[in-house]
mmCIF file of N, CA and C in Angstrom:
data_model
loop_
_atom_site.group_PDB
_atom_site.id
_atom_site.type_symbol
_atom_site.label_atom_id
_atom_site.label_comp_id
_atom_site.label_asym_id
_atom_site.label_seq_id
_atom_site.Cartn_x
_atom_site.Cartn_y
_atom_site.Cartn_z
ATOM 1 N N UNK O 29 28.914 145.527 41.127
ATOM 2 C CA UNK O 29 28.832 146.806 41.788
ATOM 3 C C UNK O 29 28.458 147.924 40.821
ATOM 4 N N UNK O 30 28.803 147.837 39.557
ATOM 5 C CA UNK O 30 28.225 149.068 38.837
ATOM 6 C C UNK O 30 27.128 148.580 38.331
ATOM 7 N N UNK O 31 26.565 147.792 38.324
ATOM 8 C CA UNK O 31 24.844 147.128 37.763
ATOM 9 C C UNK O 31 24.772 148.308 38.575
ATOM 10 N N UNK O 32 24.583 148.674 39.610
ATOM 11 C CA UNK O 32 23.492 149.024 40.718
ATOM 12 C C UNK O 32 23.535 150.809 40.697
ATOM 13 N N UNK O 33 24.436 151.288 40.506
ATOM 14 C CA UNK O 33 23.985 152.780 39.715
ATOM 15 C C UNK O 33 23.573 152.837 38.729
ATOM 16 N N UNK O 34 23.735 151.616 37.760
ATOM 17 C CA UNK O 34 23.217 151.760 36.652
ATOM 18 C C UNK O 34 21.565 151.487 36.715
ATOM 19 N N UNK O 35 21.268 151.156 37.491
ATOM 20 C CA UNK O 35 19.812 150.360 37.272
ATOM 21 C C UNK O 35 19.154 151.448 38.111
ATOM 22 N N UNK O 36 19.300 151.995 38.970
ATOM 23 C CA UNK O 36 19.722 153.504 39.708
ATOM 24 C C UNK O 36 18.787 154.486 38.964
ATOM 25 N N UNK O 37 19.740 154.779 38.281
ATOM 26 C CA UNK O 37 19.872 155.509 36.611
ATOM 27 C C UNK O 37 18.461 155.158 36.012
ATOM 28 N N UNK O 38 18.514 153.992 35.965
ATOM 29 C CA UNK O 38 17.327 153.614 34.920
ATOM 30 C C UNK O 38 15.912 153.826 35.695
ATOM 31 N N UNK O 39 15.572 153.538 36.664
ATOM 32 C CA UNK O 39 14.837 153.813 37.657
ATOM 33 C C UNK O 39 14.054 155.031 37.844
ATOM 34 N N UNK O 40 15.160 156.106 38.121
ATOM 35 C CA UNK O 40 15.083 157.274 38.695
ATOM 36 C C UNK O 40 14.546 157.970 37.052
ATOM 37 N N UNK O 41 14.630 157.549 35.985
ATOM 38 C CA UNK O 41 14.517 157.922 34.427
ATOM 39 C C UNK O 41 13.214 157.483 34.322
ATOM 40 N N UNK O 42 12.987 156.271 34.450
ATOM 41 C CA UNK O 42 11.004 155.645 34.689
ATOM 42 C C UNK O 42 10.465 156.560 34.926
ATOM 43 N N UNK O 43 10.569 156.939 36.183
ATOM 44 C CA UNK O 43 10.141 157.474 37.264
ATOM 45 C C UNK O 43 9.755 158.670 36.551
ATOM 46 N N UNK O 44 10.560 159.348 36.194
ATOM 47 C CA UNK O 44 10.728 160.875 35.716
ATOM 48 C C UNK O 44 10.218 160.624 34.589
ATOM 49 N N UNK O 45 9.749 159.810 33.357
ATOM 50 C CA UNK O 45 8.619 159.968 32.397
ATOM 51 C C UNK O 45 7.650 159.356 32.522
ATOM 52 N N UNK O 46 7.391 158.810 33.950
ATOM 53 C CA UNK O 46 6.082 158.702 34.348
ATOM 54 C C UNK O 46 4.853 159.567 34.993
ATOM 55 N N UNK O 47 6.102 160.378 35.643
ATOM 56 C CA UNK O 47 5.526 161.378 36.261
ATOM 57 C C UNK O 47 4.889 162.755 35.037
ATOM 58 N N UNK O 48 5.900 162.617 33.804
ATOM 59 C CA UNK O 48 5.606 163.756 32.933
ATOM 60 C C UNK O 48 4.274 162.936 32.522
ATOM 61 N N UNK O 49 4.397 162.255 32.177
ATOM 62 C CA UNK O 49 3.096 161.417 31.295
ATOM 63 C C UNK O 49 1.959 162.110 32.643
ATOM 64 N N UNK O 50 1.694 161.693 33.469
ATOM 65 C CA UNK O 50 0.573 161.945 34.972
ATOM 66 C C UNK O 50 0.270 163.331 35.009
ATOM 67 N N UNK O 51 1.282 164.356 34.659
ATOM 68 C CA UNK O 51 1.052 166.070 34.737
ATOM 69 C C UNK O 51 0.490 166.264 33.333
ATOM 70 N N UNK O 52 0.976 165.150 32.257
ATOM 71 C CA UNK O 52 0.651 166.161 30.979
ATOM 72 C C UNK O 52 -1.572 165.460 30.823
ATOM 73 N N UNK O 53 -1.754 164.451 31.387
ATOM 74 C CA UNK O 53 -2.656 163.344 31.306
ATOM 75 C C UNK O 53 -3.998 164.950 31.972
ATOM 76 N N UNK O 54 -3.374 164.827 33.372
ATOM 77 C CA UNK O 54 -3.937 166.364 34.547
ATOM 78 C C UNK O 54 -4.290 167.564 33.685
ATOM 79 N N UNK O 55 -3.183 167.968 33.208
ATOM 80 C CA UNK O 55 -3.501 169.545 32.380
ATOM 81 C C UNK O 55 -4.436 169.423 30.880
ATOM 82 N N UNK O 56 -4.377 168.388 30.474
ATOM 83 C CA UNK O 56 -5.953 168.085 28.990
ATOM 84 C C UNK O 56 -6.840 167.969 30.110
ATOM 85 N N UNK O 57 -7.002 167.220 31.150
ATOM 86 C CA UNK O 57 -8.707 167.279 32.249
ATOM 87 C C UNK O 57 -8.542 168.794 32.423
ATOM 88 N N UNK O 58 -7.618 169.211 33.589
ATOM 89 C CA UNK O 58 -7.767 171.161 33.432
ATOM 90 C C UNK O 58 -8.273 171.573 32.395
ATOM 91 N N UNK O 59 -7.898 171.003 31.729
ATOM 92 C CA UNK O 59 -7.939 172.506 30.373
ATOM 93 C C UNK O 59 -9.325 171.991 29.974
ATOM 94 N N UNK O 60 -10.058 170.434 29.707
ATOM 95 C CA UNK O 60 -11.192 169.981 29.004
ATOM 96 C C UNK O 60 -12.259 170.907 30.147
ATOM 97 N N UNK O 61 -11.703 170.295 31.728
ATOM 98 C CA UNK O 61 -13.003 170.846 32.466
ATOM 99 C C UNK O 61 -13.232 172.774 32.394
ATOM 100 N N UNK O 62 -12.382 173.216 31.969
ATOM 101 C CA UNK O 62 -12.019 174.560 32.298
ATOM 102 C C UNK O 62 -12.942 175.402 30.390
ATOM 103 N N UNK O 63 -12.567 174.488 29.263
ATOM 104 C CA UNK O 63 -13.486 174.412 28.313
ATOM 105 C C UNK O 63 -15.243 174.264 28.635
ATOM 106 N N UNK O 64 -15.419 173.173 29.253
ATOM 107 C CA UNK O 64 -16.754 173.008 29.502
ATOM 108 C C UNK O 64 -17.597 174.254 30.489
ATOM 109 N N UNK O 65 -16.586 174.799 31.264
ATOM 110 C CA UNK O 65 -17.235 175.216 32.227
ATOM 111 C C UNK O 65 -16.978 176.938 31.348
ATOM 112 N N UNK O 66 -16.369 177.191 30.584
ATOM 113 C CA UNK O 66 -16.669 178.328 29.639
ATOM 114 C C UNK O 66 -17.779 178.318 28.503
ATOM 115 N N UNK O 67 -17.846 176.779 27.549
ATOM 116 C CA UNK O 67 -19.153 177.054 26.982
ATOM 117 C C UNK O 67 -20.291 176.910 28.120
ATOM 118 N N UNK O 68 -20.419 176.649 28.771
ATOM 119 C CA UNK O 68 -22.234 176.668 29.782
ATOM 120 C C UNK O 68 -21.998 178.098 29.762
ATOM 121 N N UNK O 69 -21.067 178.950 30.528
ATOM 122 C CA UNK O 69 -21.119 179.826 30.471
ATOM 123 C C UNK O 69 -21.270 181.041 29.875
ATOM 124 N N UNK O 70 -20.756 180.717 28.218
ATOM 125 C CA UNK O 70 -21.341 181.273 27.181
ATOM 126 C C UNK O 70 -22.658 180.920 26.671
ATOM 127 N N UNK O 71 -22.928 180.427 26.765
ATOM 128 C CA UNK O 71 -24.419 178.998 26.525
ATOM 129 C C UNK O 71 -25.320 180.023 27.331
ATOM 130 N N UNK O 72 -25.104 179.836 28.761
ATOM 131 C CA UNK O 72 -26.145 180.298 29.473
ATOM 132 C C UNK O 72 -26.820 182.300 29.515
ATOM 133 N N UNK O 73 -25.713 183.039 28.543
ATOM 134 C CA UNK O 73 -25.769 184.365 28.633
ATOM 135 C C UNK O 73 -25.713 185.384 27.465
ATOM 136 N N UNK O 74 -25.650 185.388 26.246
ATOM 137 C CA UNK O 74 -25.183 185.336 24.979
ATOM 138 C C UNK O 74 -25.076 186.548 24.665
ATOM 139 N N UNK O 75 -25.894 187.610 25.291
ATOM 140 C CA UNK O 75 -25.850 188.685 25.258
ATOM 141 C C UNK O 75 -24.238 189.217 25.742
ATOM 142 N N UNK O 76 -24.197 188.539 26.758
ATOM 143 C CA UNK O 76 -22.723 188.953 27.447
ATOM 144 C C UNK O 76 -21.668 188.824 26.170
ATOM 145 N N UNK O 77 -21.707 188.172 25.281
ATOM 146 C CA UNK O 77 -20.771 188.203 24.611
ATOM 147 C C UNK O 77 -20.651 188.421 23.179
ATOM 148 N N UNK O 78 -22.252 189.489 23.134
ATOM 149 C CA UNK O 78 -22.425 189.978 21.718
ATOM 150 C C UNK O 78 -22.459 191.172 21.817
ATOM 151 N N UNK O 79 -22.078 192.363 20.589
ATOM 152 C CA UNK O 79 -22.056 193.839 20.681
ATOM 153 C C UNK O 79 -22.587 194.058 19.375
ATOM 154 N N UNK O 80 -23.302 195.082 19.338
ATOM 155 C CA UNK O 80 -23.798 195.716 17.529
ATOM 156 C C UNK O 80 -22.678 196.706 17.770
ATOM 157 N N UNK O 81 -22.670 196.923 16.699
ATOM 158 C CA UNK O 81 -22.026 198.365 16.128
ATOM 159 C C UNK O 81 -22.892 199.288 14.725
ATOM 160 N N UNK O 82 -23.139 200.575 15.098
ATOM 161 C CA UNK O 82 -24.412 200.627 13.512
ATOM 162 C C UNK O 82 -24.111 201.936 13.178
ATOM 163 N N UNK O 83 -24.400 202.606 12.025
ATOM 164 C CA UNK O 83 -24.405 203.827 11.751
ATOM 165 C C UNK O 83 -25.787 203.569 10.664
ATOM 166 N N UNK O 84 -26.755 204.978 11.173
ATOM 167 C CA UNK O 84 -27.527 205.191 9.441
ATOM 168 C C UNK O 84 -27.389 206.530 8.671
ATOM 169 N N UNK O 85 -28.401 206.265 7.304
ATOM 170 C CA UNK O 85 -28.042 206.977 6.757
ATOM 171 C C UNK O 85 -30.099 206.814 6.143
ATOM 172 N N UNK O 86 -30.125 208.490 5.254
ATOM 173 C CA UNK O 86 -31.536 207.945 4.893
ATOM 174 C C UNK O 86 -31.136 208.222 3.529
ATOM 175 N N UNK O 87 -31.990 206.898 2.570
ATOM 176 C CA UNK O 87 -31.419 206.684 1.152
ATOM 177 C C UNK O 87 -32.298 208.247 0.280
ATOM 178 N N UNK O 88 -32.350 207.765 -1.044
ATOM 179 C CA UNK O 88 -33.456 208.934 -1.924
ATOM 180 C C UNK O 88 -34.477 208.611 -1.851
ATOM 181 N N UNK O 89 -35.176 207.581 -1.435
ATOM 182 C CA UNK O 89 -36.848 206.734 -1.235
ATOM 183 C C UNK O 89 -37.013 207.416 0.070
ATOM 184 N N UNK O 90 -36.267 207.989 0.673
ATOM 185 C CA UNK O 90 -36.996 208.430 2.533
ATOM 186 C C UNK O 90 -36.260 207.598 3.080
ATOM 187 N N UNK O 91 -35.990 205.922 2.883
ATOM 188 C CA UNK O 91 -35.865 205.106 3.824
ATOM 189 C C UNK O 91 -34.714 205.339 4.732
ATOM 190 N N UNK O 92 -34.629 204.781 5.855
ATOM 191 C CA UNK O 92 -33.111 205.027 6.760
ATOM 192 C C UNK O 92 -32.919 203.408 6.499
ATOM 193 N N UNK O 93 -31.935 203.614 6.069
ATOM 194 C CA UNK O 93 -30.333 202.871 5.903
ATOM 195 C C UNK O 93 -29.630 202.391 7.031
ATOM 196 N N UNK O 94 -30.221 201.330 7.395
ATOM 197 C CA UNK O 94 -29.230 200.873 8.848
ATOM 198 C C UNK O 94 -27.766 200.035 8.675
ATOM 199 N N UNK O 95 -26.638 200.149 8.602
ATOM 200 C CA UNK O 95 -25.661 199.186 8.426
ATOM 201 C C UNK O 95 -24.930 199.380 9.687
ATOM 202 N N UNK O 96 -24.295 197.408 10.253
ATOM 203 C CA UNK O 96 -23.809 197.475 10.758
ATOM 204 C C UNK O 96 -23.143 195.910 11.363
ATOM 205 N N UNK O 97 -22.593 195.893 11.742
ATOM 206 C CA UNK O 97 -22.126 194.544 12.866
ATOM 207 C C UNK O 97 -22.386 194.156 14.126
ATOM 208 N N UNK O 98 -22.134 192.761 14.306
ATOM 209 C CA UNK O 98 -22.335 191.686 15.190
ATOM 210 C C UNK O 98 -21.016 190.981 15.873
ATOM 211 N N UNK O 99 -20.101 191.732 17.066
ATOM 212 C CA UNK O 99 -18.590 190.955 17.333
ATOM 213 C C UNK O 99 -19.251 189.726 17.978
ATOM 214 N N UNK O 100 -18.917 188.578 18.240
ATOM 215 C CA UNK O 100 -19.153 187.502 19.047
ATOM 216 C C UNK O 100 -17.374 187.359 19.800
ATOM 217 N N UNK O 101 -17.348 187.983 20.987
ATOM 218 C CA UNK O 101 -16.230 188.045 21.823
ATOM 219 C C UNK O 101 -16.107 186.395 22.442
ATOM 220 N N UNK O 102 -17.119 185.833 22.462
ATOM 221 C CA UNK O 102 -16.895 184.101 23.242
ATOM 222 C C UNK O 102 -15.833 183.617 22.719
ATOM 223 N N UNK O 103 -15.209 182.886 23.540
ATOM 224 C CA UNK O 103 -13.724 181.930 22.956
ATOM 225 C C UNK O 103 -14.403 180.448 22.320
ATOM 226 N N UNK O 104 -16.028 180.002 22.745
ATOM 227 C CA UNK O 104 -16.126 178.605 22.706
ATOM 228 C C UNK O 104 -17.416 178.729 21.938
ATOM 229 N N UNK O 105 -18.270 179.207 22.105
ATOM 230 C CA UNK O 105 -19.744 179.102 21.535
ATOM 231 C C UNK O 105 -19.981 180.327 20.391
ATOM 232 N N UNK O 106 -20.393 179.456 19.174
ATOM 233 C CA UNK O 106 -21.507 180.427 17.629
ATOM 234 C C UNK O 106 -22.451 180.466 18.461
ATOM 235 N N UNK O 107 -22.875 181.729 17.895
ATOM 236 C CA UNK O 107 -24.193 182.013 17.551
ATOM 237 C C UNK O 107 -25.259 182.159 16.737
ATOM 238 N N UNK O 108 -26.536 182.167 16.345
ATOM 239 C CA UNK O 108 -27.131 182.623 15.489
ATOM 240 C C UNK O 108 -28.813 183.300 15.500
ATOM 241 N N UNK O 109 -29.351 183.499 14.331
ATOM 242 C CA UNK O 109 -30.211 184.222 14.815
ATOM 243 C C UNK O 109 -30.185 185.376 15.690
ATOM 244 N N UNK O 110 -29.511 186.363 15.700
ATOM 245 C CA UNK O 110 -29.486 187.071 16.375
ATOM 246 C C UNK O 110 -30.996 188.274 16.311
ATOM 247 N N UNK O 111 -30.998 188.413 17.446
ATOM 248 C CA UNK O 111 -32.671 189.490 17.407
ATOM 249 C C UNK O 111 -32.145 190.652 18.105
ATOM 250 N N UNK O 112 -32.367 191.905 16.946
ATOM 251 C CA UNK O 112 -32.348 192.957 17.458
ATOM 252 C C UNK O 112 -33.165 194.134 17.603
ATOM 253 N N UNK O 113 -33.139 194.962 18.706
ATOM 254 C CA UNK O 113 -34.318 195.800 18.833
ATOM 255 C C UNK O 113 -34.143 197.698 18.399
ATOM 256 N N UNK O 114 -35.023 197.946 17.245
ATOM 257 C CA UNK O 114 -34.566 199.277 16.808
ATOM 258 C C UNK O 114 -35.062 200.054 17.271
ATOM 259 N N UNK O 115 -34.432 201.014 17.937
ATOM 260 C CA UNK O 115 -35.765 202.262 18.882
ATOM 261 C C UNK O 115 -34.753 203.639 17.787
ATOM 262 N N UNK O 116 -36.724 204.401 17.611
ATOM 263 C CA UNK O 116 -36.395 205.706 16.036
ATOM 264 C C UNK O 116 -36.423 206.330 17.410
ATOM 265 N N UNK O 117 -35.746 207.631 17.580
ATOM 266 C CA UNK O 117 -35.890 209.124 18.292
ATOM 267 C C UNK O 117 -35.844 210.128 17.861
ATOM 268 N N UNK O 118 -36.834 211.142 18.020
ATOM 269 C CA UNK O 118 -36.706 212.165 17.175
ATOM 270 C C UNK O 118 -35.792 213.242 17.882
ATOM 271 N N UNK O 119 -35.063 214.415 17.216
ATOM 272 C CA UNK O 119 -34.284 215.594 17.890
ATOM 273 C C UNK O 119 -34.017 215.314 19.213
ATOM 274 N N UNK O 120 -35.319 215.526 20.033
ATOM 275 C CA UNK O 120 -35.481 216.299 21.280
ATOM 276 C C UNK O 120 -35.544 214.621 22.337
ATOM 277 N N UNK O 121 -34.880 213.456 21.205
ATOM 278 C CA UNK O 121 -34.825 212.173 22.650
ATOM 279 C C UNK O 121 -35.781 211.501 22.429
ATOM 280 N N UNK O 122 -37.196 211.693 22.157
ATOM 281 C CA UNK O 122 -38.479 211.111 22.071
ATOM 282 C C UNK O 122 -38.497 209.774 21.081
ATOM 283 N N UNK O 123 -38.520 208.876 22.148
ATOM 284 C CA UNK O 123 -38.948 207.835 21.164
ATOM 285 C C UNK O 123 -40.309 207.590 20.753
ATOM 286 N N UNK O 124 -39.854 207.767 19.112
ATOM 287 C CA UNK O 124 -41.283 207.558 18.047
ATOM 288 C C UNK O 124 -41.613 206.079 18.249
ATOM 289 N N UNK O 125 -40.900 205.152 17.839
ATOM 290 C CA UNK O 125 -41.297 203.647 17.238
ATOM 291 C C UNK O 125 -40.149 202.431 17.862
ATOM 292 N N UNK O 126 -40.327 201.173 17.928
ATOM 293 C CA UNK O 126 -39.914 200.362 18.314
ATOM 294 C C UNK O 126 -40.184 199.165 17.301
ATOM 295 N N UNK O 127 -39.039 198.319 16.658
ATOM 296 C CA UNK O 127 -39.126 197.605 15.665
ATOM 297 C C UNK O 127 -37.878 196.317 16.349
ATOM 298 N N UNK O 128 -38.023 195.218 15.663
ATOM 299 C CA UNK O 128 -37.611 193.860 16.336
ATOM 300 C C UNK O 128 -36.827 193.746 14.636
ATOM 301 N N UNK O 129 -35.611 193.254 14.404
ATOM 302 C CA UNK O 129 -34.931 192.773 13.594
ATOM 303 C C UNK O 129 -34.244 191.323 13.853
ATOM 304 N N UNK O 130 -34.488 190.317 12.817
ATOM 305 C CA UNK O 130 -33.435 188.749 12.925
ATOM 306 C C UNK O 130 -32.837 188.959 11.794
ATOM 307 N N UNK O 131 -31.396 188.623 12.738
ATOM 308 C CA UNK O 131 -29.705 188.895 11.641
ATOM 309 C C UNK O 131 -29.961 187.066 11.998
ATOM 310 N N UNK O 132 -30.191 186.144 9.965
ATOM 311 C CA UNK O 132 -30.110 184.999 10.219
ATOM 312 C C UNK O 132 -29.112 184.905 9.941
ATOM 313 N N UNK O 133 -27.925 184.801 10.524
ATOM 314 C CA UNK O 133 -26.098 184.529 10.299
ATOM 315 C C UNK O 133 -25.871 183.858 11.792
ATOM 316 N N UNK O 134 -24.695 182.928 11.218
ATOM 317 C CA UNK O 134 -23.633 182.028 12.491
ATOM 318 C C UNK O 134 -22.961 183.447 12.389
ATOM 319 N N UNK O 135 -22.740 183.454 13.940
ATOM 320 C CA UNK O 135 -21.804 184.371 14.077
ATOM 321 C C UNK O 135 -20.528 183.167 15.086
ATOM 322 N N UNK O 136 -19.037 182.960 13.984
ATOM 323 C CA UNK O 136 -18.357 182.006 15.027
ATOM 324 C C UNK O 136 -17.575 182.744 15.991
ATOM 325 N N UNK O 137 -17.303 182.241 16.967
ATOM 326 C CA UNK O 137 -16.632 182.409 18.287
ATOM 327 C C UNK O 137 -15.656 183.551 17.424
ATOM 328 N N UNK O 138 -15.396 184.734 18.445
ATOM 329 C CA UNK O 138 -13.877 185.851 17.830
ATOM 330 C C UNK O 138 -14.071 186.347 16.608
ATOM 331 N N UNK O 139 -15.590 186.256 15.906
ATOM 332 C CA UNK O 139 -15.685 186.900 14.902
ATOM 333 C C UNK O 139 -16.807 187.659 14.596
ATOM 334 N N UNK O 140 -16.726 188.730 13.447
ATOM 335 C CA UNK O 140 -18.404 189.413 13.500
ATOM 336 C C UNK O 140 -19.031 189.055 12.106
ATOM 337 N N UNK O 141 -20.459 189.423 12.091
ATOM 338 C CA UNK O 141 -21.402 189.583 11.193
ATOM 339 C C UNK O 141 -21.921 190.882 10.350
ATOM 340 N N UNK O 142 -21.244 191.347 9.498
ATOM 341 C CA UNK O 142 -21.975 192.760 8.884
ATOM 342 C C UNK O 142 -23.775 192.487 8.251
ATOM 343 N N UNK O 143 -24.440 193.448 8.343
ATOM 344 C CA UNK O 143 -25.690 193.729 8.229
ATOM 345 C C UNK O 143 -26.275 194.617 7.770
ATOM 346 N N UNK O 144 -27.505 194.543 6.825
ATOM 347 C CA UNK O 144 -28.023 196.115 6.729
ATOM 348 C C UNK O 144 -29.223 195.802 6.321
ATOM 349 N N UNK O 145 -30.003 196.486 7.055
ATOM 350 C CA UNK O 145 -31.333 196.640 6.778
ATOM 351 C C UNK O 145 -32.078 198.256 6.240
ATOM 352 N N UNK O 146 -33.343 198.144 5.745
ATOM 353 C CA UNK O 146 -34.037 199.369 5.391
ATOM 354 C C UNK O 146 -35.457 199.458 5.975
ATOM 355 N N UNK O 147 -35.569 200.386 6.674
ATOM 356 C CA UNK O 147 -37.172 200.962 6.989
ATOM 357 C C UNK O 147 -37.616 202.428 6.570
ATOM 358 N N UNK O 148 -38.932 202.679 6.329
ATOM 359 C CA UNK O 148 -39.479 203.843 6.333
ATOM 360 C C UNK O 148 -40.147 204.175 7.858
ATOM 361 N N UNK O 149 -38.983 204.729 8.574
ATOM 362 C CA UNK O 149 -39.107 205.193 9.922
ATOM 363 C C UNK O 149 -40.008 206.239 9.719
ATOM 364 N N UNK O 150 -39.776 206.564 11.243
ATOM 365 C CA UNK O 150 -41.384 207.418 11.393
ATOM 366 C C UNK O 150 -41.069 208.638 11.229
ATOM 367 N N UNK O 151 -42.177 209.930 11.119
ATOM 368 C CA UNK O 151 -41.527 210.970 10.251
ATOM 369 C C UNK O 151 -40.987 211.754 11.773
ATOM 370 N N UNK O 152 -39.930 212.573 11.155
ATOM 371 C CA UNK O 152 -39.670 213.074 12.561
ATOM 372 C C UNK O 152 -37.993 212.534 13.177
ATOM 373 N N UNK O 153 -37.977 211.718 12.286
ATOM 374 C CA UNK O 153 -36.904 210.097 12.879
ATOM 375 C C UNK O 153 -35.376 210.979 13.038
ATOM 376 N N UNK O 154 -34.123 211.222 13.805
ATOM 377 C CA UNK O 154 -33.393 211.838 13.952
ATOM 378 C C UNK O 154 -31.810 210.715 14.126
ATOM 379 N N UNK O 155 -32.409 209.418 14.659
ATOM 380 C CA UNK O 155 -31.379 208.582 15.286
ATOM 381 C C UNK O 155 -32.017 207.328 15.499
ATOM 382 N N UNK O 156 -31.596 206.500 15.264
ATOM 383 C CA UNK O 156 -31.610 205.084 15.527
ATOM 384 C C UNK O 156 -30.808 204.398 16.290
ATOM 385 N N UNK O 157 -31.468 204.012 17.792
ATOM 386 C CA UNK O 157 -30.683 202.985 18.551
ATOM 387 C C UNK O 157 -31.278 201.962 18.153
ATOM 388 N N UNK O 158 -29.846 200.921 18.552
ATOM 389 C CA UNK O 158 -29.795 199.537 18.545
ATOM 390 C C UNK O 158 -29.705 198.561 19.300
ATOM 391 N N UNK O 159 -29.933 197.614 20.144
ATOM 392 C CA UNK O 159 -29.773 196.777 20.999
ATOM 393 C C UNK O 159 -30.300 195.338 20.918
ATOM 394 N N UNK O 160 -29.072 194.657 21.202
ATOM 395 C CA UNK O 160 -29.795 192.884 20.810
ATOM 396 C C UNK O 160 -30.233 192.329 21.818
ATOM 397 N N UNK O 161 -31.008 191.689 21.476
ATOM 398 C CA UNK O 161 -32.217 191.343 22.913
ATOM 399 C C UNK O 161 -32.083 189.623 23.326
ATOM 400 N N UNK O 162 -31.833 189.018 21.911
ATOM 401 C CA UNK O 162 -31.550 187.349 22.072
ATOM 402 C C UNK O 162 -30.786 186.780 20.740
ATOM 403 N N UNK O 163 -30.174 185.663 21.062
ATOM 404 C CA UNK O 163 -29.536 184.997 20.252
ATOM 405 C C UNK O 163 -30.022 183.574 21.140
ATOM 406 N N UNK O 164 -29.894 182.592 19.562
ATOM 407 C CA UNK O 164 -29.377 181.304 19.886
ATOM 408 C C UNK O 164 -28.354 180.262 19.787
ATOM 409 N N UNK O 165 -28.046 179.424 20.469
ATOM 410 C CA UNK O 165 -27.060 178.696 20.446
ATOM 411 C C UNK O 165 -27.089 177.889 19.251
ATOM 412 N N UNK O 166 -25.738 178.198 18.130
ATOM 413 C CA UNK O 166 -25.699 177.052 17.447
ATOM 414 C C UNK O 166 -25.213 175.972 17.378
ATOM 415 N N UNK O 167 -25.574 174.734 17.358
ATOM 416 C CA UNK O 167 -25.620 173.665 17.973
ATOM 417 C C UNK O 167 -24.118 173.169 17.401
#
């Protein structure tokens, strides 16, 4: 008569680290499919998850002095090669010139890239915007 709570016992204990084993087996697929379906998503948009940051300055040669960074906000996907586009404006808003820059740096997932480049902008030059136009996936 006491075999039989005991075996009870043992049973109902199977049971209960079988079931943990089956939830913990479920939540690595969640979490793997829930990974995959964030890099495509970083994969497929890259811009979405890159920002410059820049300030210039113009050196004693004339040139303007561009320095600045690259955040990569993605949780899953580097980047690299990043291509960025420099528009000069003078005072009054007018854009003078349009110039294409490649930052060759991995930029990894949650982290940034500092940068600096030099041009002899156009005369007139007041401000330099920045904007990145493409990156690629590093493999």
């Amino acid at each position: 008569m006491k075999t039989i709570p005991g075996l009870l016992l043992v049973i109902l204990l199977m049971m209960a680290c079988s079931n943990g084993t089956t939830e913990t087996a479920s939540d690595k697929e969640n979490y793997k499919k829930a990974t995959e379906t964030l890099l495509e998503k970083e994969k497929k948009n890259p811009i979405t998850f890159l920002k410059v940051y820049s300030h210039d300055k113009h050196n004693l040669l004339g040139q303007t002095v561009i320095k600045g960074n690259i955040d990569n906000s993605a949780k899953v996907c580097s980047y690299k090669d990043v291509q960025l586009e420099l528009s000069f404006f003078s005072k009054t808003g007018t854009l003078l010139e349009k110039d294409n820059e490649t930052i060759y740096d991995v930029i990894a997932p949650g982290k940034s890239v500092d940068f600096k480049t030099k041009y002899f902008a156009p005369k007139g030059t007041d401000s330099v915007a920045i904007k990145i136009v493409s990156a690629k996936i590093n493999q």
